[in-house]
Amino acid sequence: MSDISVFFDNAKDQFLQRVSSAFHTPMQQSMQTLKALRESDLNPDQSSQIEHLYKTLHKLHETTQNMSVLADVKAGRYRSQIKTFAPISLFESITQVFISEAQNKGLDFLIYIDPNMPKSVSGDEKSIRHLLENLISNAIQFTPKGGSVYLDIRTQHIGEHLAQLDVSITDTGHGIAKDKIPVLVEPFNADSSDNLGVGLSSSYHLLKALGSHLKIASEEGKGSRFAFSLQLQTSFKPCFEQLSDLKVGVFIDDRSLFSYAKLIYQYLISMGIAVVSVKESNDPHMSECHALILITNMCTPARVKKLESLVPGMRVIPTMHYGKHEALKLTAATQMNLSLPALPSKIHNVLTLVESQAPKEISQANRDDQKVLQRLAVAAKREKLKILVVEDNPINLKLVKVVLSRYDFEVDQAEDGKEAVDKCRQKQYDLVLMDIDMPVMNGIEATNLIKEHQKANDKPLTPIVALTTHDLVGEREEILASGLDEHMPKPLNVGRLERMLERYLGYQTKKV
């Protein structure tokens, strides 16, 4: 690089820093003034003008923040600020800011925040917030009315005290030509996604400074996907208690809400809840349910009362777009409602309330009925419990073995279904963790052969838990119907895996 290029690059970085610093304080003061005005007694016309001014100033403030981050990163001044924080609280607070914005624009804003992520992590919270706010804002801004934005946030265990945060934002916007992507991640380009081109650019360069990178996939006319991963320190204490005593029905009253329903279904399964798909208001499966999540665009108190009268003790949870509950005054006294997009904390809070109010006889019947709650009588056992892990992916195998090493278990491994069958014929295991998609012989075939052998030889049936990427609506039921006793989606979550072990192997099992 020539001396002239270096000079201009340095001058540009200094300009960015000085401009952002000069605008920061007056913008903050102006926004505080506008906030106060918003809460004062204004007529509708004044309120509309103040709201428009506030949104415009907020956008300018966002741009100056991006310029400041970009200037620091490019000049090598950026330093990570590591602190301990609650990830689900952070992610929910960020998404709530954009929910009304997306719905006012006529977009579906779909959100999945893994409820099994750790309760606390250590990382650069400020940078994570900056990245999410930038990428969500861009996706909403450049997706036309009638489209959708899908935010997916998960964590996976990659070491004894290390988690990987995986974030993706997918939109159905206009898309980006492949040859334009390298240009868009640099500031001040003519085809930028914002006026100065610093939003996407600051995210791209910030991730590089954090030792990661922004992955961009896009197709013109179809939309874009932005994704990144970051590593965080954690003790893996789960955020939520599992609600495994509950059985919940999901009733989709409006097919236009099916995408939201699929995510609620995933949330329920991840929280350890037995889920029933309810097809109609007189569905016999409703008699087994503690609660019915009614996903609809229209509901009345009379309809809620009528559905609850069909099954004594069952609570109906109307689930509609944000704001409609307030308009219809639905079950406000007990908070028995959910808004779309549903967030994990509210789902867990509502269903914890359902659990506390559930008739004891229904809870006991469901406990007796659910295979997942059948524990082995191991309290009096002196020998080590024997577990077989069947997994052809070395990374997943290592993860499972790290978790199992915390217990006093005897662990064997097999790399395909055939090897698993051979080992189960030679040794009686207390539990088998079975991958489904494997070469030579898949997990379902292996499970059936293992159980056929045990039945033919009058041996106790070993609980077999599926480890699989198949976690969509209906796939769990298909796997369980094929002979497996429980289903655990991948990427594996260490908290959920440990809770499953405790259910099947007894709470008396001592960790090493």
Coordinates of C-alpha atoms in Angstrom, one line a residue:
M1 CA 0.0 0.0 0.0
S2 CA 1.4 3.4 -0.9
D3 CA 2.1 6.2 1.6
I4 CA -0.8 8.2 0.0
S5 CA -3.3 5.3 0.5
V6 CA -2.1 4.9 4.1
F7 CA -2.5 8.7 4.7
F8 CA -6.1 8.7 3.4
D9 CA -7.1 5.6 5.3
N10 CA -5.8 7.1 8.5
A11 CA -7.5 10.4 7.7
K12 CA -10.8 8.6 7.0
D13 CA -10.6 6.7 10.3
Q14 CA -9.9 9.9 12.3
F15 CA -12.8 11.6 10.5
L16 CA -15.2 8.8 11.4
Q17 CA -14.1 8.9 15.0
R18 CA -14.4 12.7 15.4
V19 CA -17.8 12.9 13.6
S20 CA -19.3 10.1 15.7
S21 CA -18.0 11.7 18.9
A22 CA -19.2 15.2 18.0
F23 CA -22.8 13.9 17.2
H24 CA -23.1 11.4 20.1
T25 CA -23.8 13.8 23.1
P26 CA -26.2 16.2 21.3
M27 CA -28.1 13.3 19.8
Q28 CA -28.5 11.6 23.3
Q29 CA -29.8 14.9 24.8
S30 CA -32.2 15.4 21.9
M31 CA -33.6 11.9 22.2
Q32 CA -34.1 12.3 25.9
T33 CA -36.0 15.5 25.3
L34 CA -38.2 13.8 22.7
K35 CA -38.9 10.9 25.1
A36 CA -40.2 13.4 27.6
L37 CA -42.4 15.0 25.0
R38 CA -43.8 11.6 23.9
E39 CA -45.1 11.1 27.5
S40 CA -46.6 14.6 27.8
D41 CA -50.2 15.6 26.9
L42 CA -50.2 15.9 23.1
N43 CA -52.9 16.0 20.5
P44 CA -52.8 13.2 17.8
D45 CA -51.2 15.4 15.2
Q46 CA -48.4 16.5 17.6
S47 CA -47.9 13.0 18.8
S48 CA -47.5 11.7 15.3
Q49 CA -44.9 14.4 14.5
I50 CA -42.9 13.8 17.6
E51 CA -42.9 10.0 16.9
H52 CA -41.7 10.6 13.4
L53 CA -38.9 13.0 14.6
Y54 CA -37.9 10.5 17.3
K55 CA -37.6 7.6 14.8
T56 CA -35.5 9.8 12.5
L57 CA -33.2 10.9 15.2
H58 CA -32.9 7.3 16.5
K59 CA -31.7 6.2 13.0
L60 CA -29.1 9.0 12.9
H61 CA -27.9 7.9 16.4
E62 CA -27.7 4.3 15.2
T63 CA -25.5 5.5 12.3
T64 CA -23.1 7.4 14.4
Q65 CA -22.7 4.4 16.8
N66 CA -21.9 2.3 13.7
M67 CA -19.3 4.9 12.6
S68 CA -17.7 4.9 16.0
V69 CA -17.4 1.1 16.2
L70 CA -16.1 1.0 12.6
A71 CA -13.5 3.7 13.3
D72 CA -12.3 1.9 16.5
V73 CA -12.1 -1.5 14.8
K74 CA -10.3 -0.2 11.7
A75 CA -7.8 1.7 13.8
G76 CA -7.1 -1.3 16.0
R77 CA -8.5 0.5 19.1
Y78 CA -11.4 -1.9 19.7
R79 CA -11.1 -3.9 22.9
S80 CA -13.5 -6.7 24.0
Q81 CA -15.3 -6.0 27.2
I82 CA -15.9 -9.4 28.8
K83 CA -18.6 -9.7 31.4
T84 CA -21.1 -12.2 32.8
F85 CA -24.7 -11.8 31.5
A86 CA -27.9 -13.7 31.1
P87 CA -28.1 -14.5 27.3
I88 CA -31.9 -15.2 27.1
S89 CA -32.6 -11.9 28.8
L90 CA -30.3 -10.0 26.5
F91 CA -31.8 -11.6 23.3
E92 CA -35.4 -11.1 24.4
S93 CA -34.8 -7.4 25.2
I94 CA -33.2 -6.9 21.8
T95 CA -36.0 -8.6 19.8
Q96 CA -38.8 -6.9 21.7
V97 CA -37.6 -3.6 20.3
F98 CA -38.2 -4.8 16.7
I99 CA -41.5 -6.8 17.1
S100 CA -43.8 -3.8 16.7
E101 CA -41.7 -2.4 14.0
A102 CA -41.9 -5.6 11.9
Q103 CA -45.6 -6.0 12.5
N104 CA -46.3 -2.3 11.6
K105 CA -44.6 -3.0 8.3
G106 CA -46.7 -6.1 7.7
L107 CA -43.8 -8.6 8.2
D108 CA -43.8 -12.0 9.9
F109 CA -41.0 -11.8 12.6
L110 CA -40.2 -15.4 13.5
I111 CA -38.0 -15.9 16.6
Y112 CA -36.4 -19.0 18.1
I113 CA -34.2 -18.4 21.1
D114 CA -33.0 -21.8 22.4
P115 CA -34.6 -22.2 25.9
N116 CA -31.9 -24.8 26.8
M117 CA -29.1 -22.3 26.5
P118 CA -27.1 -21.6 29.7
K119 CA -28.5 -19.3 32.4
S120 CA -25.3 -17.2 32.3
V121 CA -22.3 -16.8 30.0
S122 CA -19.2 -14.6 29.9
G123 CA -18.5 -12.7 26.7
D124 CA -18.6 -9.3 25.0
E125 CA -22.3 -8.4 25.7
K126 CA -22.0 -4.9 24.1
S127 CA -20.6 -6.3 20.8
I128 CA -23.3 -9.1 20.7
R129 CA -26.0 -6.4 21.2
H130 CA -24.5 -4.2 18.5
L131 CA -24.3 -7.1 16.0
L132 CA -27.9 -8.3 16.6
E133 CA -29.4 -4.9 16.5
N134 CA -27.6 -4.1 13.2
L135 CA -28.5 -7.3 11.4
I136 CA -32.2 -7.4 12.6
S137 CA -32.7 -3.8 11.7
N138 CA -31.3 -4.3 8.2
A139 CA -33.4 -7.4 7.6
I140 CA -36.6 -5.6 8.6
Q141 CA -35.7 -2.5 6.7
F142 CA -35.1 -4.2 3.4
T143 CA -37.8 -6.9 3.5
P144 CA -41.0 -5.7 1.7
K145 CA -44.5 -5.9 3.2
G146 CA -45.8 -9.5 3.3
G147 CA -42.4 -11.0 3.7
S148 CA -40.7 -12.6 6.7
V149 CA -37.6 -12.3 8.9
Y150 CA -36.5 -15.3 10.9
L151 CA -34.1 -15.0 13.8
D152 CA -32.5 -18.2 15.1
I153 CA -30.3 -18.1 18.2
R154 CA -28.8 -21.3 19.7
T155 CA -25.9 -22.4 21.8
Q156 CA -24.0 -25.7 21.6
H157 CA -21.5 -27.3 24.0
I158 CA -17.9 -27.4 22.5
G159 CA -15.8 -27.9 25.6
E160 CA -16.1 -28.5 29.3
H161 CA -16.8 -24.8 30.1
L162 CA -17.1 -23.4 26.5
A163 CA -20.3 -22.8 24.5
Q164 CA -20.6 -21.6 20.9
L165 CA -23.3 -19.0 20.2
D166 CA -24.8 -19.5 16.7
V167 CA -26.9 -16.7 15.3
S168 CA -28.6 -16.5 11.9
I169 CA -31.0 -13.9 10.5
T170 CA -32.9 -14.9 7.3
D171 CA -35.1 -12.6 5.3
T172 CA -37.3 -12.8 2.2
G173 CA -36.0 -9.4 0.9
H174 CA -34.8 -8.5 -2.5
G175 CA -31.5 -10.3 -2.1
I176 CA -28.0 -9.3 -3.1
A177 CA -26.1 -10.2 -6.2
K178 CA -23.0 -12.3 -5.4
D179 CA -20.6 -9.8 -6.9
K180 CA -22.0 -7.0 -4.8
I181 CA -21.5 -8.8 -1.4
P182 CA -17.8 -7.9 -1.1
V183 CA -18.6 -4.2 -1.8
L184 CA -21.5 -4.0 0.7
V185 CA -19.3 -4.9 3.7
E186 CA -17.1 -1.9 3.1
P187 CA -18.2 1.6 4.2
F188 CA -19.3 4.5 2.0
N189 CA -20.2 2.4 -1.1
A190 CA -22.9 3.5 -3.5
D191 CA -25.0 0.3 -3.2
S192 CA -25.0 0.2 0.6
S193 CA -28.0 -1.0 2.7
D194 CA -28.1 2.3 4.6
N195 CA -27.3 5.9 3.7
L196 CA -23.6 5.7 4.6
G197 CA -23.0 2.0 4.3
V198 CA -21.6 1.7 7.9
G199 CA -24.2 -0.6 9.4
L200 CA -23.3 -3.9 7.7
S201 CA -19.7 -2.8 7.4
S202 CA -19.3 -2.2 11.2
S203 CA -20.8 -5.7 11.9
Y204 CA -18.5 -7.3 9.4
H205 CA -15.3 -5.7 10.7
L206 CA -16.3 -6.1 14.4
L207 CA -16.7 -9.8 13.9
K208 CA -13.2 -10.0 12.4
A209 CA -11.9 -8.2 15.4
L210 CA -13.6 -10.7 17.7
G211 CA -11.9 -13.6 15.8
S212 CA -15.1 -14.6 13.9
H213 CA -16.6 -13.7 10.5
L214 CA -19.9 -12.7 9.0
K215 CA -21.3 -15.4 6.7
I216 CA -23.6 -14.0 4.0
A217 CA -25.7 -16.1 1.6
S218 CA -28.1 -14.4 -0.7
E219 CA -30.0 -14.8 -4.0
E220 CA -31.6 -12.0 -5.9
G221 CA -35.3 -12.0 -5.7
K222 CA -35.4 -14.6 -2.9
G223 CA -33.7 -13.1 0.1
S224 CA -30.6 -13.2 2.3
R225 CA -29.1 -15.0 5.3
F226 CA -26.6 -13.5 7.7
A227 CA -24.9 -15.7 10.3
F228 CA -22.1 -15.6 12.8
S229 CA -20.7 -17.7 15.7
L230 CA -18.9 -16.6 18.9
Q231 CA -17.4 -18.6 21.7
L232 CA -18.5 -17.9 25.3
Q233 CA -17.4 -19.2 28.7
T234 CA -20.2 -20.8 30.8
S235 CA -20.9 -23.3 33.6
F236 CA -23.8 -24.7 31.6
K237 CA -26.4 -24.2 34.4
P238 CA -29.7 -24.3 32.4
C239 CA -31.9 -21.2 32.2
F240 CA -35.2 -22.9 32.8
E241 CA -36.4 -25.9 34.8
Q242 CA -37.9 -28.6 32.6
L243 CA -41.7 -28.9 32.7
S244 CA -41.9 -32.7 32.1
D245 CA -45.1 -33.3 34.1
L246 CA -47.1 -31.3 31.6
K247 CA -49.0 -32.4 28.5
V248 CA -50.0 -29.5 26.2
G249 CA -52.1 -29.4 23.1
V250 CA -51.4 -27.2 20.1
F251 CA -54.4 -26.1 18.1
I252 CA -53.7 -24.1 14.9
D253 CA -56.9 -22.2 14.1
D254 CA -55.4 -20.2 11.3
R255 CA -53.0 -21.8 8.8
S256 CA -51.4 -18.4 8.0
L257 CA -49.8 -18.7 11.5
F258 CA -48.3 -22.2 10.8
S259 CA -44.7 -20.9 10.9
Y260 CA -45.3 -19.4 14.3
A261 CA -46.9 -22.7 15.5
K262 CA -43.8 -24.7 14.4
L263 CA -41.6 -22.6 16.6
I264 CA -43.9 -22.9 19.6
Y265 CA -43.9 -26.6 19.0
Q266 CA -40.1 -26.6 19.1
Y267 CA -40.1 -24.5 22.3
L268 CA -42.4 -26.9 24.1
I269 CA -40.3 -30.0 23.2
S270 CA -37.1 -28.2 24.3
M271 CA -38.8 -27.5 27.6
G272 CA -39.4 -31.2 28.2
I273 CA -43.2 -31.0 27.6
A274 CA -45.2 -33.7 26.0
V275 CA -47.0 -32.1 23.0
V276 CA -50.3 -33.2 21.4
S277 CA -51.4 -31.9 18.0
V278 CA -55.1 -31.0 18.2
K279 CA -56.9 -31.0 14.9
E280 CA -60.4 -29.7 16.0
S281 CA -62.3 -28.5 19.0
N282 CA -63.7 -31.9 19.8
D283 CA -60.4 -33.8 19.4
P284 CA -60.3 -36.6 21.9
H285 CA -56.6 -35.9 22.6
M286 CA -57.7 -32.8 24.5
S287 CA -58.8 -34.9 27.4
E288 CA -55.2 -35.7 28.2
C289 CA -54.0 -32.0 28.2
H290 CA -53.3 -29.6 31.0
A291 CA -53.4 -26.7 28.6
L292 CA -54.4 -25.9 25.0
I293 CA -52.4 -23.4 23.1
L294 CA -54.9 -21.9 20.6
I295 CA -52.9 -20.2 17.8
T296 CA -55.4 -17.9 16.1
N297 CA -56.0 -14.5 14.6
M298 CA -59.3 -14.0 16.4
C299 CA -60.5 -15.1 19.8
T300 CA -63.1 -14.0 22.4
P301 CA -63.6 -14.7 26.1
A302 CA -66.7 -16.7 25.2
R303 CA -64.7 -19.0 23.0
V304 CA -62.0 -19.5 25.7
K305 CA -64.7 -20.4 28.2
K306 CA -66.4 -22.8 25.8
L307 CA -63.2 -24.7 25.1
E308 CA -62.3 -24.9 28.7
S309 CA -65.7 -26.4 29.5
L310 CA -65.0 -29.3 27.2
V311 CA -62.2 -30.6 29.4
P312 CA -62.4 -29.8 33.2
G313 CA -59.1 -28.6 34.5
M314 CA -57.7 -27.7 31.1
R315 CA -56.5 -24.1 30.5
V316 CA -56.9 -22.5 27.1
I317 CA -54.0 -20.1 26.2
P318 CA -55.0 -17.8 23.4
T319 CA -52.0 -17.0 21.2
M320 CA -52.2 -14.1 18.8
H321 CA -50.2 -11.3 17.3
Y322 CA -48.8 -8.8 19.7
G323 CA -51.4 -6.3 20.9
K324 CA -54.5 -8.2 20.1
H325 CA -54.9 -9.5 23.7
E326 CA -55.1 -6.0 25.0
A327 CA -57.7 -5.0 22.5
L328 CA -59.9 -8.0 23.3
K329 CA -59.2 -8.0 27.1
L330 CA -58.5 -11.8 27.1
T331 CA -57.6 -13.4 30.4
A332 CA -55.6 -10.4 31.5
A333 CA -56.2 -11.3 35.2
T334 CA -54.3 -14.6 35.1
Q335 CA -51.8 -13.8 32.2
M336 CA -52.9 -17.0 30.5
N337 CA -52.1 -15.8 27.0
L338 CA -49.1 -15.6 24.6
S339 CA -48.2 -13.1 21.9
L340 CA -46.7 -13.8 18.5
P341 CA -43.8 -14.0 18.1
A342 CA -43.7 -16.0 21.3
L343 CA -40.5 -15.7 23.5
P344 CA -39.2 -18.5 25.7
S345 CA -39.5 -16.7 29.1
K346 CA -43.2 -15.9 28.6
I347 CA -44.0 -19.4 27.4
H348 CA -42.2 -20.9 30.4
N349 CA -43.9 -18.5 32.8
V350 CA -47.4 -19.2 31.5
L351 CA -46.9 -23.0 31.6
T352 CA -45.3 -22.9 35.0
L353 CA -48.6 -21.2 36.1
V354 CA -50.6 -23.9 34.4
E355 CA -48.5 -26.6 36.1
S356 CA -49.1 -25.0 39.6
Q357 CA -52.9 -25.0 38.9
A358 CA -53.2 -28.4 37.3
P359 CA -55.4 -31.0 39.1
K360 CA -53.2 -33.6 40.8
E361 CA -55.0 -36.6 39.3
I362 CA -54.2 -35.4 35.7
S363 CA -50.6 -34.8 36.5
Q364 CA -50.3 -38.3 38.1
A365 CA -52.0 -39.9 35.1
N366 CA -49.5 -38.2 32.7
R367 CA -46.6 -39.1 34.8
D368 CA -47.6 -42.8 34.6
D369 CA -48.2 -42.5 30.9
Q370 CA -44.9 -40.8 29.8
K371 CA -42.0 -43.2 29.1
V372 CA -39.6 -40.4 29.7
L373 CA -40.4 -40.4 33.4
Q374 CA -39.8 -44.2 33.9
R375 CA -36.7 -44.3 36.0
L376 CA -34.5 -47.3 36.7
A377 CA -34.3 -48.4 40.3
V378 CA -30.6 -47.7 40.7
A379 CA -30.5 -46.4 44.3
A380 CA -29.6 -49.9 45.6
K381 CA -27.2 -50.7 42.8
R382 CA -23.5 -51.0 43.6
E383 CA -22.1 -51.6 40.1
K384 CA -21.6 -48.7 37.7
L385 CA -24.4 -48.0 35.2
K386 CA -23.6 -49.0 31.7
I387 CA -24.3 -46.6 28.8
L388 CA -23.7 -47.2 25.1
V389 CA -23.2 -44.2 22.9
V390 CA -23.9 -44.9 19.2
E391 CA -22.6 -41.9 17.1
D392 CA -20.6 -41.7 13.9
N393 CA -19.8 -37.9 14.3
P394 CA -16.6 -37.6 16.4
I395 CA -17.5 -34.0 17.6
N396 CA -20.9 -35.1 18.9
L397 CA -19.3 -38.2 20.4
K398 CA -16.7 -36.1 22.2
L399 CA -19.5 -33.9 23.6
V400 CA -21.5 -36.8 25.0
K401 CA -18.4 -38.3 26.5
V402 CA -17.5 -35.0 28.2
V403 CA -20.9 -34.9 29.8
L404 CA -20.9 -38.6 30.8
S405 CA -17.5 -38.2 32.4
R406 CA -19.1 -36.1 35.1
Y407 CA -20.9 -39.2 36.3
D408 CA -19.6 -42.5 37.6
F409 CA -20.8 -44.4 34.5
E410 CA -19.3 -47.2 32.4
V411 CA -19.4 -45.9 28.8
D412 CA -19.0 -47.9 25.6
Q413 CA -19.2 -46.5 22.1
A414 CA -20.3 -47.7 18.7
E415 CA -19.9 -46.0 15.3
D416 CA -22.9 -47.5 13.5
G417 CA -26.1 -49.4 14.1
K418 CA -24.7 -52.8 13.3
E419 CA -21.9 -52.4 15.9
A420 CA -24.5 -51.2 18.4
V421 CA -26.6 -54.4 17.9
D422 CA -23.6 -56.6 18.4
K423 CA -22.6 -54.9 21.6
C424 CA -26.2 -55.0 23.0
R425 CA -26.3 -58.8 22.4
Q426 CA -23.0 -59.2 24.3
K427 CA -23.8 -56.8 27.2
Q428 CA -26.9 -55.6 29.0
Y429 CA -26.9 -51.7 29.0
D430 CA -28.9 -49.4 31.3
L431 CA -29.2 -46.8 28.5
V432 CA -28.4 -46.4 24.8
L433 CA -27.9 -43.0 23.2
M434 CA -28.6 -43.7 19.5
D435 CA -27.8 -41.6 16.5
I436 CA -30.5 -42.0 13.8
D437 CA -28.6 -41.2 10.5
M438 CA -25.6 -43.5 10.3
P439 CA -23.9 -45.6 7.6
V440 CA -24.1 -49.5 7.5
M441 CA -27.3 -49.5 9.6
N442 CA -29.4 -46.6 10.8
G443 CA -30.6 -46.0 14.4
I444 CA -34.2 -47.1 13.9
E445 CA -33.2 -50.5 12.4
A446 CA -30.7 -51.0 15.2
T447 CA -33.2 -50.1 17.9
N448 CA -35.8 -52.7 16.5
L449 CA -33.1 -55.4 16.3
I450 CA -31.9 -54.7 19.9
K451 CA -35.4 -54.8 21.3
E452 CA -36.4 -57.9 19.4
H453 CA -33.3 -59.7 20.8
Q454 CA -34.1 -58.6 24.3
K455 CA -37.7 -59.7 24.1
A456 CA -36.8 -63.1 22.6
N457 CA -34.3 -63.8 25.4
D458 CA -36.5 -62.4 28.2
K459 CA -34.1 -59.6 29.0
P460 CA -35.1 -56.2 30.4
L461 CA -35.8 -53.7 27.6
T462 CA -33.1 -51.0 27.5
P463 CA -34.3 -47.4 27.2
I464 CA -33.0 -46.1 23.8
V465 CA -32.8 -42.3 23.2
A466 CA -32.7 -40.9 19.7
L467 CA -29.9 -38.4 18.9
T468 CA -31.1 -36.6 15.7
T469 CA -31.3 -33.5 13.7
H470 CA -34.9 -34.3 12.9
D471 CA -36.8 -31.9 15.2
L472 CA -39.6 -30.4 13.1
V473 CA -43.3 -30.8 13.8
G474 CA -44.3 -34.4 13.5
E475 CA -40.8 -35.8 13.2
R476 CA -40.5 -36.4 16.9
E477 CA -43.7 -38.5 16.9
E478 CA -42.5 -40.5 13.9
I479 CA -39.2 -41.4 15.7
L480 CA -40.9 -42.4 18.9
A481 CA -43.5 -44.4 17.0
S482 CA -40.7 -46.3 15.3
G483 CA -39.6 -47.8 18.7
L484 CA -37.3 -45.4 20.4
D485 CA -38.2 -44.3 23.9
E486 CA -37.1 -40.6 23.8
H487 CA -36.0 -38.0 21.3
M488 CA -33.1 -35.5 21.7
P489 CA -32.4 -33.0 18.9
K490 CA -28.9 -32.0 17.7
P491 CA -26.8 -29.9 18.2
L492 CA -26.8 -31.4 21.7
N493 CA -27.5 -29.1 24.6
V494 CA -25.6 -30.2 27.7
G495 CA -28.3 -29.1 30.2
R496 CA -31.0 -31.1 28.4
L497 CA -28.8 -34.1 28.1
E498 CA -28.0 -34.1 31.8
R499 CA -31.7 -33.8 32.7
M500 CA -32.5 -36.7 30.4
L501 CA -29.8 -38.8 32.2
E502 CA -31.3 -38.0 35.6
R503 CA -34.8 -38.9 34.5
Y504 CA -33.8 -42.3 33.1
L505 CA -31.0 -43.2 35.6
G506 CA -32.5 -41.7 38.8
Y507 CA -31.8 -38.6 40.8
Q508 CA -29.7 -40.5 43.3
T509 CA -26.9 -40.9 40.8
K510 CA -23.9 -39.1 42.1
K511 CA -21.6 -36.9 40.0
V512 CA -17.9 -37.5 40.2

